[in-house]
Structures are given as C-alpha cells and as structure tokens.
Backbone as numpy.savetxt, mean C-alpha at the origin, in Angstrom:
# Nx Ny Nz CAx CAy CAz Cx Cy Cz
-9.49 -5.04 9.93 -10.61 -5.49 9.15 -10.23 -6.84 8.53
-11.06 -7.79 8.72 -10.85 -9.11 8.12 -11.73 -9.22 6.88
-11.13 -9.63 5.79 -11.87 -9.83 4.54 -11.79 -11.29 4.15
-12.63 -11.68 3.22 -12.60 -13.05 2.73 -11.41 -13.23 1.80
-10.64 -14.29 2.03 -9.51 -14.61 1.16 -10.04 -14.91 -0.23
-9.29 -14.47 -1.23 -9.69 -14.66 -2.62 -8.53 -15.27 -3.40
-8.81 -16.34 -4.15 -7.81 -16.96 -5.01 -8.41 -17.08 -6.40
-7.63 -16.70 -7.41 -8.09 -16.77 -8.79 -6.89 -16.94 -9.71
-7.16 -17.22 -10.97 -6.11 -17.41 -11.97 -5.97 -16.15 -12.82
-4.72 -15.79 -13.13 -4.42 -14.70 -14.06 -3.17 -15.09 -14.83
-3.28 -15.14 -16.14 -2.15 -15.50 -17.00 -1.51 -16.82 -16.57
-2.34 -17.79 -16.21 -1.83 -19.10 -15.84 -1.19 -19.18 -14.46
-1.34 -18.13 -13.67 -0.75 -18.10 -12.33 -1.86 -17.95 -11.31
-1.64 -18.55 -10.14 -2.62 -18.45 -9.07 -2.33 -17.23 -8.21
-3.31 -16.33 -8.11 -3.20 -15.11 -7.32 -4.05 -15.30 -6.08
-3.47 -15.02 -4.92 -4.21 -15.07 -3.66 -4.08 -13.73 -2.96
-5.21 -13.20 -2.54 -5.28 -11.97 -1.76 -5.86 -12.34 -0.40
-5.16 -11.93 0.66 -5.65 -12.25 2.00 -5.11 -11.26 3.02
-5.72 -11.30 4.20 -5.23 -10.50 5.32 -3.86 -10.98 5.75
-3.12 -10.08 6.36 -1.88 -10.47 7.02 -2.24 -11.27 8.26
-1.35 -12.19 8.62 -1.52 -13.01 9.82 -0.31 -12.79 10.72
-0.46 -13.04 12.02 0.69 -12.84 12.92 1.93 -13.60 12.48
1.76 -14.78 11.92 2.92 -15.56 11.48 3.60 -14.96 10.24
3.01 -13.94 9.64 3.62 -13.24 8.50 4.57 -12.13 8.95
4.63 -11.84 10.22 5.35 -10.66 10.71 6.81 -10.62 10.26
7.55 -11.69 10.45 8.97 -11.68 10.07 9.13 -11.51 8.57
8.28 -12.18 7.80 8.31 -12.05 6.34 8.08 -10.60 5.93
7.14 -9.92 6.59 6.83 -8.54 6.24 7.97 -7.59 6.59
8.66 -7.85 7.68 9.82 -7.02 8.04 10.92 -7.18 6.98
11.21 -8.40 6.60 12.24 -8.65 5.58 11.84 -8.05 4.24
10.57 -8.18 3.90 10.03 -7.59 2.67 10.27 -6.08 2.66
9.94 -5.42 3.76 10.10 -3.97 3.83 11.56 -3.56 3.67
12.46 -4.32 4.27 13.89 -4.03 4.12 14.32 -4.19 2.67
13.74 -5.15 1.96 14.10 -5.38 0.56 13.52 -4.32 -0.35
12.19 -4.09 -0.27 11.56 -3.17 -1.22 12.03 -1.74 -1.05
12.38 -1.34 0.17 12.88 0.03 0.34 14.24 0.21 -0.33
14.96 -0.87 -0.55 16.24 -0.80 -1.23 16.14 -0.95 -2.74
14.98 -1.34 -3.23 14.80 -1.57 -4.66 14.39 -0.32 -5.44
13.89 0.70 -4.75 13.37 1.87 -5.44 13.53 3.12 -4.58
13.60 4.26 -5.24 13.64 5.55 -4.54 12.24 6.07 -4.26
11.22 5.28 -4.60 9.85 5.76 -4.52 9.13 5.39 -3.23
9.81 4.75 -2.29 9.21 4.45 -1.00 9.75 5.42 0.05
9.18 5.42 1.23 9.41 6.49 2.19 10.61 6.28 3.12
11.31 5.18 3.01 12.43 4.90 3.90 13.59 4.30 3.11
14.73 4.31 3.74 15.89 3.56 3.26 15.91 2.24 4.03
16.52 1.19 3.48 16.53 -0.10 4.17 17.10 -0.04 5.59
18.12 0.79 5.80 18.71 0.86 7.15 17.86 1.64 8.14
16.69 2.12 7.70 15.77 2.82 8.59 14.61 1.91 9.02
14.62 0.65 8.60 13.57 -0.30 8.98 14.01 -0.97 10.28
13.38 -0.57 11.37 13.78 -1.05 12.69 12.68 -1.82 13.41
11.62 -2.21 12.74 10.50 -2.86 13.40 10.94 -4.16 14.05
10.49 -4.36 15.28 10.71 -5.65 15.94 9.59 -6.59 15.54
9.79 -7.85 15.78 8.76 -8.85 15.50 7.49 -8.51 16.28
7.62 -8.10 17.52 6.47 -7.75 18.34 5.73 -6.54 17.79
6.47 -5.54 17.31 5.83 -4.35 16.73 5.07 -4.71 15.45
5.66 -5.56 14.63 4.99 -5.95 13.38 3.76 -6.79 13.67
3.84 -7.68 14.65 2.67 -8.47 15.03 1.56 -7.56 15.55
1.92 -6.53 16.33 0.93 -5.58 16.83 0.31 -4.78 15.68
1.13 -4.42 14.68 0.64 -3.71 13.49 -0.38 -4.57 12.75
-0.07 -5.82 12.57 -1.00 -6.75 11.90 -2.29 -6.87 12.70
-2.17 -7.07 14.00 -3.34 -7.21 14.87 -4.20 -5.96 14.82
-3.57 -4.79 14.87 -4.31 -3.53 14.83 -5.14 -3.45 13.55
-4.56 -3.82 12.42 -5.31 -3.78 11.17 -6.43 -4.82 11.15
-6.14 -6.02 11.61 -7.15 -7.07 11.58 -8.30 -6.80 12.55
-8.02 -6.17 13.67 -9.05 -5.90 14.67 -9.87 -4.65 14.37
-9.43 -3.85 13.42 -10.06 -2.57 13.12 -11.20 -2.72 12.12
-12.19 -1.86 12.24 -13.26 -1.79 11.23 -12.91 -0.77 10.15
-11.80 -0.03 10.32 -11.48 1.05 9.39 -10.06 0.97 8.83
-9.35 -0.12 9.08 -8.00 -0.31 8.55 -7.91 -1.70 7.93
-7.17 -1.80 6.83 -7.01 -3.08 6.16 -5.58 -3.21 5.66
-4.96 -4.37 5.91 -3.66 -4.72 5.36 -3.88 -5.97 4.52
-3.71 -5.83 3.20 -4.02 -6.87 2.23 -2.73 -7.36 1.57
-2.47 -8.66 1.68 -1.27 -9.27 1.12 -1.60 -9.97 -0.18
-0.62 -10.00 -1.10 -0.78 -10.69 -2.38 0.29 -11.77 -2.53
-0.13 -12.90 -3.07 0.75 -14.03 -3.33 0.53 -14.48 -4.77
1.61 -14.85 -5.45 1.54 -15.42 -6.79 2.14 -16.82 -6.71
1.33 -17.80 -7.06 1.75 -19.20 -6.97 2.36 -19.50 -5.60
1.75 -18.94 -4.55 2.19 -19.19 -3.18 3.33 -18.32 -2.70
3.93 -17.51 -3.57 5.05 -16.65 -3.19 4.54 -15.24 -2.89
4.96 -14.71 -1.74 4.56 -13.36 -1.35 5.16 -12.34 -2.31
4.32 -11.39 -2.79 4.79 -10.42 -3.79 4.64 -8.96 -3.35
3.81 -8.70 -2.33 3.64 -7.33 -1.89 2.32 -7.14 -1.17
2.04 -5.89 -0.82 0.80 -5.61 -0.10 0.31 -4.21 -0.37
-0.91 -3.97 0.06 -1.47 -2.62 0.06 -2.33 -2.49 1.31
-2.64 -1.26 1.65 -3.40 -1.04 2.88 -4.17 0.27 2.79
-5.18 0.36 3.65 -5.78 1.66 3.91 -5.94 1.82 5.41
-5.88 3.08 5.82 -6.06 3.44 7.22 -6.91 4.69 7.30
-7.84 4.69 8.22 -8.71 5.84 8.41 -7.88 7.08 8.75
-8.29 8.20 8.21 -7.68 9.49 8.56 -8.46 10.16 9.68
-9.45 9.46 10.21 -10.37 10.05 11.19 -9.69 10.31 12.51
-9.71 11.53 12.90 -9.37 11.95 14.25 -10.59 12.65 14.82
-11.55 12.85 13.91 -12.80 13.51 14.27 -13.85 13.12 13.23
-15.11 13.46 13.49 -16.18 13.17 12.52 -15.91 13.86 11.19
-15.24 15.02 11.23 -14.99 15.78 10.01 -14.10 15.01 9.03
-13.29 14.11 9.53 -12.36 13.36 8.68 -12.76 11.89 8.52
-13.88 11.49 9.08 -14.27 10.08 9.08 -14.52 9.51 7.69
-14.70 10.34 6.69 -14.95 9.89 5.32 -13.67 9.62 4.54
-12.50 9.87 5.14 -11.21 9.82 4.45 -10.37 8.63 4.90
-9.67 8.03 3.94 -8.70 6.97 4.24 -7.44 7.20 3.41
-6.30 6.94 4.02 -5.02 6.99 3.31 -4.66 5.59 2.84
-4.11 5.49 1.64 -3.75 4.17 1.12 -2.26 4.13 0.78
-1.74 2.92 0.74 -0.35 2.69 0.36 -0.24 1.33 -0.31
0.78 1.19 -1.15 1.01 -0.06 -1.86 2.49 -0.18 -2.18
2.99 -1.40 -2.15 4.36 -1.68 -2.59 4.44 -3.15 -3.00
5.18 -3.39 -4.06 5.44 -4.74 -4.56 6.94 -4.91 -4.72
7.40 -6.15 -4.60 8.77 -6.42 -5.01 8.90 -5.98 -6.47
10.01 -5.36 -6.84 10.18 -4.82 -8.19 9.99 -5.87 -9.28
10.39 -7.10 -9.01 10.25 -8.13 -10.06 8.78 -8.46 -10.36
7.86 -7.97 -9.52 6.44 -8.22 -9.75 5.70 -6.97 -10.23
6.39 -5.87 -10.46 5.71 -4.68 -10.97 5.52 -4.84 -12.48
4.55 -4.09 -13.00 4.29 -4.11 -14.44 3.55 -5.35 -14.92
2.98 -6.13 -14.01 2.28 -7.36 -14.38 0.78 -7.29 -14.08
0.30 -6.13 -13.67 -1.12 -5.98 -13.36 -1.49 -6.29 -11.92
-0.50 -6.67 -11.11 -0.79 -7.03 -9.72 -1.17 -5.81 -8.88
-0.54 -4.68 -9.14 -0.89 -3.46 -8.42 -2.33 -3.08 -8.66
-2.78 -3.20 -9.90 -4.18 -2.89 -10.24 -5.12 -3.84 -9.50
-4.78 -5.13 -9.51 -5.62 -6.11 -8.81 -5.73 -5.76 -7.33
-4.59 -5.48 -6.70 -4.60 -5.13 -5.28 -5.41 -3.86 -5.02
-5.16 -2.84 -5.80 -5.84 -1.56 -5.56 -7.33 -1.63 -5.84
-7.74 -2.37 -6.86 -9.17 -2.51 -7.12 -9.87 -3.18 -5.94
-9.25 -4.22 -5.40 -9.84 -4.89 -4.22 -9.83 -3.94 -3.03
-8.72 -3.23 -2.83 -8.61 -2.30 -1.71 -9.66 -1.19 -1.80
-9.83 -0.62 -2.98 -10.82 0.44 -3.17 -12.22 -0.09 -2.85
-12.53 -1.30 -3.32 -13.83 -1.89 -3.03 -14.06 -2.08 -1.54
-13.05 -2.57 -0.84 -13.17 -2.77 0.61 -13.27 -1.44 1.34
-12.56 -0.42 0.87 -12.65 0.91 1.50 -14.05 1.47 1.37
-14.66 1.28 0.21 -16.03 1.77 0.03 -17.01 1.00 0.92
-16.81 -0.31 1.04 -17.66 -1.10 1.94 -17.53 -0.61 3.37
-16.34 -0.14 3.74 -16.10 0.37 5.10 -16.65 1.78 5.29
-17.19 2.38 4.22 -17.83 3.68 4.33 -16.98 4.88 3.93
-15.78 4.63 3.42 -14.93 5.76 3.02 -15.39 6.33 1.69
-15.43 7.65 1.61 -15.85 8.35 0.40 -14.68 9.01 -0.31
-13.55 9.13 0.37 -12.39 9.79 -0.21 -11.13 9.00 0.16
-10.37 8.62 -0.87 -9.12 7.90 -0.67 -7.98 8.82 -1.07
-6.91 8.80 -0.28 -5.79 9.71 -0.49 -4.48 8.93 -0.49
-3.54 9.39 -1.30 -2.23 8.75 -1.34 -1.17 9.78 -1.69
0.06 9.39 -1.45 1.21 10.20 -1.82 2.08 9.35 -2.73
2.51 9.93 -3.84 3.41 9.25 -4.78 4.60 10.16 -5.04
5.77 9.58 -5.14 6.97 10.37 -5.36 7.08 10.76 -6.84
7.39 12.02 -7.05 7.62 12.55 -8.39 8.56 11.62 -9.16
8.23 11.38 -10.41 9.04 10.51 -11.25 8.56 9.08 -11.32
7.65 8.69 -10.44 7.12 7.33 -10.45 5.95 7.26 -11.43
6.28 7.38 -12.70 5.26 7.50 -13.74 4.37 6.28 -13.85
4.92 5.10 -13.67 4.11 3.88 -13.75 3.01 3.91 -12.69
3.37 4.28 -11.46 2.38 4.35 -10.38 1.38 5.47 -10.63
1.86 6.63 -11.05 0.96 7.75 -11.32 -0.07 7.37 -12.37
0.37 6.72 -13.43 -0.55 6.29 -14.49 -1.60 5.32 -13.93
-1.16 4.36 -13.12 -2.09 3.41 -12.50 -3.11 4.15 -11.64
-2.64 5.02 -10.77 -3.55 5.74 -9.88 -4.55 6.57 -10.68
-4.08 7.27 -11.71 -5.00 8.07 -12.53 -6.03 7.18 -13.21
-5.62 6.01 -13.69 -6.56 5.10 -14.36 -7.62 4.58 -13.39
-7.33 4.64 -12.09 -8.29 4.20 -11.08 -9.07 5.36 -10.48
-8.93 6.55 -11.05 -9.74 7.69 -10.64 -9.08 8.66 -9.69
-7.80 8.47 -9.37 -7.09 9.41 -8.51 -6.65 10.62 -9.34
-6.68 11.78 -8.72 -6.25 13.01 -9.38 -5.28 13.75 -8.47
-4.28 14.38 -9.08 -3.34 15.19 -8.30 -4.08 16.36 -7.67
-3.80 16.60 -6.38 -4.44 17.73 -5.69 -3.41 18.64 -5.03
-2.13 18.32 -5.18 -1.10 19.18 -4.62 0.26 18.52 -4.61
1.27 19.30 -4.25 2.64 18.81 -4.19 3.34 19.38 -2.97
4.28 18.62 -2.47 5.19 19.11 -1.45 6.57 19.13 -2.09
7.07 20.31 -2.41 8.36 20.40 -3.09 9.50 19.82 -2.24
10.39 19.11 -2.90 11.59 18.57 -2.25 11.28 17.80 -0.97
10.17 17.09 -0.95 9.76 16.34 0.25 10.70 15.19 0.56
11.38 14.69 -0.45 12.29 13.56 -0.29 13.71 14.02 -0.61
14.60 13.90 0.37 16.01 14.23 0.16 16.79 12.92 0.27
17.44 12.58 -0.83 18.17 11.32 -0.92 19.61 11.48 -0.43
20.23 10.36 -0.13 21.60 10.38 0.39 22.59 11.05 -0.56
22.27 11.04 -1.87 23.17 11.68 -2.83 22.94 13.19 -2.95
22.01 13.73 -2.14 21.74 15.16 -2.13 20.62 15.61 -3.06
20.15 14.73 -3.94 19.05 15.10 -4.82 17.73 15.04 -4.05
16.71 15.68 -4.63 15.40 15.74 -4.00 14.30 15.39 -5.00
13.15 15.03 -4.47 11.98 14.76 -5.30 10.74 15.23 -4.54
9.77 15.73 -5.29 8.52 16.19 -4.70 7.65 14.99 -4.30
6.79 15.21 -3.33 5.68 14.30 -3.08 4.48 14.85 -3.83
3.79 13.99 -4.56 2.56 14.36 -5.25 1.41 13.79 -4.45
0.50 14.65 -4.06 -0.68 14.23 -3.30 -1.81 13.96 -4.29
-2.47 12.81 -4.10 -3.54 12.41 -5.01 -4.77 12.02 -4.19
-5.93 12.24 -4.77 -7.19 11.94 -4.10 -8.15 11.29 -5.09
-8.98 10.39 -4.56 -10.03 9.74 -5.33 -11.31 9.90 -4.55
-12.31 10.53 -5.16 -13.60 10.70 -4.51 -14.58 9.71 -5.08
-15.50 9.30 -4.22 -16.55 8.39 -4.68 -16.12 6.95 -4.77
C-alpha cells in the first residue's frame, strides 16, 4: 500500500513518515540487527537476522504493491528512527476484517512520542483499508508499550505463557492485544 508522504514539525524537529523504498533495504536490515540487540521485547536476537538484500527488497515491494499491507518508516531531521506496519490476517473472508501490527524504534528515540505518531497514522491507514480489528503481541514487562497501546484503544485478550525463552534461561509471556473499531 502506498500512502502520501507526510512531513511536519514536532518539538522543533522535522518528522517525516513515508513508505519504504527499495533503496532502503540495506538500511532496514542493519536497523533490524541493531534494534533486536537493544531490547528483549522484540522477537529475534541480532544473530538471527539473516535477510538478504534481495529478500528485504521483495518484502518492501510486497508491502508497497499490496492493498492490505503497509510498511511505514519514520525519520527525524532526516535520520531514520524506526517503522511500523500492518499486514492482513486474511486467509479467508472470515478473517478479512483483521490486521496484525508491529512497531519498533531505535531505543534512543523511544519515549519521545514517535511511537504514538506512527501508530496513529498506521491505525488511520488500516481503517481506510477496511480493517475493523487490529491485533498485536507485546512481551510481558514492556510497560511503556503496553501503556501506549492501551491509550490507543488496545485491550489485552490473552497470554501465551513463557512464549519467549532468552539465552539466559529466563522466560516472558506474550500478551495478545486487540483494538476494535
């Protein structure tokens, strides 16, 4: 899904939201390797990021060519800071109203309102695409994210106990959240 690029000012900084482009592929691979090492709240470890440039370009193309998937990048004063996305859960008409969402920012950009900006735009675009239910998974203990999601209308609907097993042997639940309407 292609959306209109948006640039605006927030706290004296220029914020740009736009689609990913094929030339962003290498940057996105490096970003994923970095952010997965900055927090225990993402789904991979840095050494598990194996995407090739061709795979990442295909991922970008798939999102841009789709009417039901969106990959939205954020930049602050021209510097890439993170992204969010939604993807249709439809495998049948019964699920066509549902989309899964995800978001990640470099840690140095968290707590500045950028996640809210990204998610508000993403939610708006998901509704324009016809989705009535948005779903996400957040790792137990990620209170900042949980608070943000709840403030945007997401509610916990279940948990998967010990869904995440870390290299040190500890575990954390996945919290499933949903936003209707």
